[in-house]
Amino acid sequence: MKQVGETFSDATRRYVLGVLVVTYTFNFIDRQILGILVEPIKQDLGVSDTAMGLLTGLAFAVFYTFMGIPIARIADRTNRRNLIAGALAIWSLFTALQGFAQNFIQLLLFRIGVGVGEAGCSPPSHSMLADYYPPERRATALGIYALGIPFGILFGFFVGGWMEQFFGWRWAFVVVGIPGLLLALLVRFTVKEPPRGMSEANPPAADAPPAVQPPVKEVIAYLLARRSFIHMAIGGGVTAFVGYGLITFAAAFFTRSHGMSSGELGTYLGLIFGIPGGIGIALGGRLADYFGARDPRWYLWVVAVGLLILIPFALAAYMVQSAGLALLLLVIPVMLGNFYQATTFAQTQTLVGVRMRSVAAAILLFVLNMIGLACGPSVVGILSDWLAPNYGDESLRWALFLCTFANFWAAFHYWRAGVHFPKDRARAEA
């Protein structure tokens, strides 16, 4: 009897992973380009830091996260490749439309459209990669996939910064949005949909009837019974809270406190978020696989250690008066702050069955984004406006400084997740 694990070659696996990395790169280009454009949009449309924080965070996150679970539900019973291709076309179109917004409300509505489209990217992608790669290679594969985050921020900041400086912020949206429509066609017609469970130790037979998909509430109850998942989700959400706040307001901080232009900021911040950020994601996944193979607790403890190390570097970056030194100090927090990405998603996939994977990824993303993406930029913006009467343009410096301390909380949760993970994984394998 033929096993589904024999279906695709290593070359096909690598190609699919590569295309999904490019897709995720466009996901983050279109999501985070707004970060380099906060200051010019704020000045052009005459809005506050609070409004820009809500635009970059809450407005996107609410629709992105609430749409993620029903879309993931569809992905767990239909063709995931087609779903990713359609989602890519939708968010690319709405990204380009942001360049035509004439007021804050129009920009808000187009931003919501981007969020709805992007909800169809990661859950089905995680599910596909979990089928392409076995558990012992899963954190590394998802770490490579997650490189789309720093790559996307790098290109988004670089292109957005220089496009804004020479042509204005509107053209920046149009230029990064249109290529995604072409990429959607590539995904649809060249990526192969894998059989579910093909990389498990005991994959189902090719002619076996499909497994029954459990209801969403059953998946939620299943995950809530795993303490390691609860701590991973909260810890990841708090880590993302700090990270999204920084990504959204870093350019505005350097503009106000250090007098830098959008073009040079697009280059420097793009390189910092892109290269050290990418190294952090890949290195975090590799270290988690290396140490976790020897002691499963270290799949999550690696993240806790990284979070504790980064805190003094981040605090110093906000306090120094030299722009060059501040940028240099940011390298360590950006790199170590990304350690959580690969192993958190990989261990979530390890804890659930094959027909739960997209929904499990969507539930994790729901928590990460409601804590991180919805609250991070919003809290930084609100804090900045609240501190502005006393600190003026330096209020953003202090808002980012204060939010850095949340990393202590995140580290605690990753320590507790590691404590519970071996038992939870054994239950899943049983």
mmCIF file of N, CA and C in Angstrom, residues 236-302:
data_model
loop_
_atom_site.group_PDB
_atom_site.id
_atom_site.type_symbol
_atom_site.label_atom_id
_atom_site.label_comp_id
_atom_site.label_asym_id
_atom_site.label_seq_id
_atom_site.Cartn_x
_atom_site.Cartn_y
_atom_site.Cartn_z
ATOM 1 N N GLY A 236 4.530 34.534 23.428
ATOM 2 C CA GLY A 236 4.716 35.033 22.070
ATOM 3 C C GLY A 236 3.967 36.328 21.834
ATOM 4 N N GLY A 237 2.760 36.429 22.398
ATOM 5 C CA GLY A 237 1.985 37.654 22.247
ATOM 6 C C GLY A 237 2.671 38.843 22.881
ATOM 7 N N VAL A 238 3.229 38.663 24.071
ATOM 8 C CA VAL A 238 3.913 39.766 24.747
ATOM 9 C C VAL A 238 5.204 40.134 24.014
ATOM 10 N N THR A 239 5.920 39.129 23.512
ATOM 11 C CA THR A 239 7.117 39.406 22.712
ATOM 12 C C THR A 239 6.745 40.199 21.462
ATOM 13 N N ALA A 240 5.660 39.793 20.795
ATOM 14 C CA ALA A 240 5.191 40.515 19.609
ATOM 15 C C ALA A 240 4.712 41.920 19.959
ATOM 16 N N PHE A 241 4.134 42.103 21.142
ATOM 17 C CA PHE A 241 3.713 43.420 21.625
ATOM 18 C C PHE A 241 4.890 44.399 21.579
ATOM 19 N N VAL A 242 6.025 43.981 22.113
ATOM 20 C CA VAL A 242 7.214 44.842 22.100
ATOM 21 C C VAL A 242 7.718 45.028 20.676
ATOM 22 N N GLY A 243 7.764 43.927 19.909
ATOM 23 C CA GLY A 243 8.313 43.992 18.562
ATOM 24 C C GLY A 243 7.509 44.850 17.614
ATOM 25 N N TYR A 244 6.184 44.699 17.615
ATOM 26 C CA TYR A 244 5.361 45.489 16.707
ATOM 27 C C TYR A 244 5.365 46.970 17.088
ATOM 28 N N GLY A 245 5.433 47.243 18.384
ATOM 29 C CA GLY A 245 5.539 48.639 18.799
ATOM 30 C C GLY A 245 6.799 49.279 18.263
ATOM 31 N N LEU A 246 7.911 48.533 18.320
ATOM 32 C CA LEU A 246 9.176 49.049 17.810
ATOM 33 C C LEU A 246 9.146 49.216 16.297
ATOM 34 N N ILE A 247 8.696 48.178 15.584
ATOM 35 C CA ILE A 247 8.683 48.243 14.120
ATOM 36 C C ILE A 247 7.826 49.410 13.629
ATOM 37 N N THR A 248 6.690 49.635 14.294
ATOM 38 C CA THR A 248 5.770 50.679 13.850
ATOM 39 C C THR A 248 6.322 52.078 14.082
ATOM 40 N N PHE A 249 6.968 52.288 15.213
ATOM 41 C CA PHE A 249 7.359 53.649 15.587
ATOM 42 C C PHE A 249 8.859 53.906 15.562
ATOM 43 N N ALA A 250 9.675 52.938 15.144
ATOM 44 C CA ALA A 250 11.120 53.148 15.111
ATOM 45 C C ALA A 250 11.500 54.308 14.200
ATOM 46 N N ALA A 251 10.919 54.348 12.999
ATOM 47 C CA ALA A 251 11.259 55.423 12.062
ATOM 48 C C ALA A 251 10.842 56.785 12.609
ATOM 49 N N ALA A 252 9.637 56.867 13.185
ATOM 50 C CA ALA A 252 9.188 58.132 13.761
ATOM 51 C C ALA A 252 10.086 58.551 14.922
ATOM 52 N N PHE A 253 10.533 57.585 15.737
ATOM 53 C CA PHE A 253 11.437 57.888 16.849
ATOM 54 C C PHE A 253 12.743 58.484 16.349
ATOM 55 N N PHE A 254 13.360 57.869 15.339
ATOM 56 C CA PHE A 254 14.631 58.382 14.835
ATOM 57 C C PHE A 254 14.459 59.704 14.097
ATOM 58 N N THR A 255 13.303 59.919 13.494
ATOM 59 C CA THR A 255 13.039 61.205 12.846
ATOM 60 C C THR A 255 12.933 62.320 13.881
ATOM 61 N N ARG A 256 12.170 62.086 14.947
ATOM 62 C CA ARG A 256 11.935 63.129 15.944
ATOM 63 C C ARG A 256 13.129 63.333 16.877
ATOM 64 N N SER A 257 13.722 62.244 17.341
ATOM 65 C CA SER A 257 14.780 62.354 18.346
ATOM 66 C C SER A 257 16.174 62.502 17.752
ATOM 67 N N HIS A 258 16.367 62.048 16.493
ATOM 68 C CA HIS A 258 17.697 62.098 15.894
ATOM 69 C C HIS A 258 17.735 62.835 14.560
ATOM 70 N N GLY A 259 16.589 63.337 14.078
ATOM 71 C CA GLY A 259 16.555 64.159 12.871
ATOM 72 C C GLY A 259 16.928 63.453 11.595
ATOM 73 N N MET A 260 16.663 62.158 11.481
ATOM 74 C CA MET A 260 17.025 61.413 10.277
ATOM 75 C C MET A 260 15.908 61.482 9.239
ATOM 76 N N SER A 261 16.270 61.360 7.952
ATOM 77 C CA SER A 261 15.293 61.424 6.857
ATOM 78 C C SER A 261 14.715 60.040 6.586
ATOM 79 N N SER A 262 13.599 60.010 5.839
ATOM 80 C CA SER A 262 12.924 58.738 5.573
ATOM 81 C C SER A 262 13.759 57.817 4.697
ATOM 82 N N GLY A 263 14.528 58.386 3.763
ATOM 83 C CA GLY A 263 15.339 57.557 2.886
ATOM 84 C C GLY A 263 16.434 56.817 3.634
ATOM 85 N N GLU A 264 17.227 57.555 4.435
ATOM 86 C CA GLU A 264 18.300 56.893 5.178
ATOM 87 C C GLU A 264 17.744 55.961 6.248
ATOM 88 N N LEU A 265 16.613 56.312 6.831
ATOM 89 C CA LEU A 265 15.990 55.431 7.811
ATOM 90 C C LEU A 265 15.493 54.150 7.160
ATOM 91 N N GLY A 266 14.935 54.285 5.965
ATOM 92 C CA GLY A 266 14.489 53.093 5.246
ATOM 93 C C GLY A 266 15.633 52.129 5.010
ATOM 94 N N THR A 267 16.816 52.674 4.721
ATOM 95 C CA THR A 267 17.991 51.832 4.491
ATOM 96 C C THR A 267 18.479 51.198 5.789
ATOM 97 N N TYR A 268 18.741 52.027 6.805
ATOM 98 C CA TYR A 268 19.313 51.513 8.059
ATOM 99 C C TYR A 268 18.344 50.594 8.801
ATOM 100 N N LEU A 269 17.114 51.028 8.976
ATOM 101 C CA LEU A 269 16.157 50.195 9.698
ATOM 102 C C LEU A 269 15.797 48.947 8.905
ATOM 103 N N GLY A 270 15.723 49.076 7.585
ATOM 104 C CA GLY A 270 15.461 47.897 6.755
ATOM 105 C C GLY A 270 16.545 46.850 6.923
ATOM 106 N N LEU A 271 17.804 47.297 6.930
ATOM 107 C CA LEU A 271 18.915 46.364 7.112
ATOM 108 C C LEU A 271 18.899 45.741 8.510
ATOM 109 N N ILE A 272 18.587 46.556 9.526
ATOM 110 C CA ILE A 272 18.583 46.030 10.899
ATOM 111 C C ILE A 272 17.448 45.042 11.107
ATOM 112 N N PHE A 273 16.241 45.415 10.711
ATOM 113 C CA PHE A 273 15.116 44.493 10.872
ATOM 114 C C PHE A 273 15.238 43.294 9.928
ATOM 115 N N GLY A 274 15.915 43.487 8.795
ATOM 116 C CA GLY A 274 16.023 42.422 7.815
ATOM 117 C C GLY A 274 17.111 41.416 8.116
ATOM 118 N N ILE A 275 18.358 41.883 8.299
ATOM 119 C CA ILE A 275 19.474 40.937 8.441
ATOM 120 C C ILE A 275 19.565 40.366 9.858
ATOM 121 N N PRO A 276 19.783 41.181 10.905
ATOM 122 C CA PRO A 276 19.769 40.585 12.255
ATOM 123 C C PRO A 276 18.428 39.936 12.595
ATOM 124 N N GLY A 277 17.326 40.533 12.103
ATOM 125 C CA GLY A 277 16.018 39.928 12.348
ATOM 126 C C GLY A 277 15.908 38.554 11.723
ATOM 127 N N GLY A 278 16.388 38.429 10.499
ATOM 128 C CA GLY A 278 16.366 37.131 9.828
ATOM 129 C C GLY A 278 17.287 36.128 10.492
ATOM 130 N N ILE A 279 18.478 36.597 10.902
ATOM 131 C CA ILE A 279 19.400 35.709 11.615
ATOM 132 C C ILE A 279 18.753 35.208 12.895
ATOM 133 N N GLY A 280 18.048 36.096 13.598
ATOM 134 C CA GLY A 280 17.401 35.713 14.850
ATOM 135 C C GLY A 280 16.346 34.637 14.655
ATOM 136 N N ILE A 281 15.551 34.757 13.610
ATOM 137 C CA ILE A 281 14.518 33.751 13.344
ATOM 138 C C ILE A 281 15.146 32.408 13.007
ATOM 139 N N ALA A 282 16.109 32.412 12.065
ATOM 140 C CA ALA A 282 16.741 31.161 11.655
ATOM 141 C C ALA A 282 17.554 30.554 12.792
ATOM 142 N N LEU A 283 18.328 31.394 13.493
ATOM 143 C CA LEU A 283 19.160 30.902 14.589
ATOM 144 C C LEU A 283 18.301 30.391 15.737
ATOM 145 N N GLY A 284 17.213 31.092 16.022
ATOM 146 C CA GLY A 284 16.317 30.628 17.080
ATOM 147 C C GLY A 284 15.743 29.259 16.773
ATOM 148 N N GLY A 285 15.359 29.028 15.524
ATOM 149 C CA GLY A 285 14.844 27.718 15.119
ATOM 150 C C GLY A 285 15.907 26.632 15.207
ATOM 151 N N ARG A 286 17.125 26.954 14.737
ATOM 152 C CA ARG A 286 18.203 25.963 14.776
ATOM 153 C C ARG A 286 18.604 25.620 16.204
ATOM 154 N N LEU A 287 18.739 26.643 17.053
ATOM 155 C CA LEU A 287 19.104 26.396 18.449
ATOM 156 C C LEU A 287 18.011 25.601 19.169
ATOM 157 N N ALA A 288 16.755 25.921 18.861
ATOM 158 C CA ALA A 288 15.651 25.177 19.472
ATOM 159 C C ALA A 288 15.697 23.713 19.061
ATOM 160 N N ASP A 289 15.934 23.435 17.776
ATOM 161 C CA ASP A 289 16.028 22.046 17.315
ATOM 162 C C ASP A 289 17.241 21.343 17.926
ATOM 163 N N TYR A 290 18.367 22.061 18.045
ATOM 164 C CA TYR A 290 19.600 21.446 18.557
ATOM 165 C C TYR A 290 19.482 21.087 20.035
ATOM 166 N N PHE A 291 19.115 22.079 20.850
ATOM 167 C CA PHE A 291 19.027 21.828 22.285
ATOM 168 C C PHE A 291 17.760 21.047 22.654
ATOM 169 N N GLY A 292 16.677 21.282 21.894
ATOM 170 C CA GLY A 292 15.434 20.575 22.168
ATOM 171 C C GLY A 292 15.532 19.085 21.915
ATOM 172 N N ALA A 293 16.401 18.669 20.976
ATOM 173 C CA ALA A 293 16.592 17.243 20.709
ATOM 174 C C ALA A 293 17.224 16.533 21.900
ATOM 175 N N ARG A 294 17.945 17.305 22.716
ATOM 176 C CA ARG A 294 18.610 16.741 23.892
ATOM 177 C C ARG A 294 17.741 16.847 25.142
ATOM 178 N N ASP A 295 16.970 17.899 25.223
ATOM 179 C CA ASP A 295 16.054 18.115 26.342
ATOM 180 C C ASP A 295 14.893 18.943 25.804
ATOM 181 N N PRO A 296 13.695 18.358 25.665
ATOM 182 C CA PRO A 296 12.576 19.064 25.021
ATOM 183 C C PRO A 296 12.227 20.408 25.660
ATOM 184 N N ARG A 297 12.591 20.603 26.906
ATOM 185 C CA ARG A 297 12.290 21.887 27.546
ATOM 186 C C ARG A 297 12.989 23.047 26.854
ATOM 187 N N TRP A 298 14.145 22.749 26.252
ATOM 188 C CA TRP A 298 14.913 23.822 25.611
ATOM 189 C C TRP A 298 14.319 24.272 24.277
ATOM 190 N N TYR A 299 13.322 23.571 23.770
ATOM 191 C CA TYR A 299 12.599 24.105 22.611
ATOM 192 C C TYR A 299 12.027 25.494 22.939
ATOM 193 N N LEU A 300 11.657 25.724 24.199
ATOM 194 C CA LEU A 300 11.077 26.997 24.619
ATOM 195 C C LEU A 300 12.017 27.809 25.499
ATOM 196 N N TRP A 301 12.894 27.148 26.248
ATOM 197 C CA TRP A 301 13.809 27.882 27.129
ATOM 198 C C TRP A 301 14.811 28.729 26.344
ATOM 199 N N VAL A 302 15.137 28.317 25.124
ATOM 200 C CA VAL A 302 16.018 29.125 24.274
ATOM 201 C C VAL A 302 15.454 30.537 24.113
#
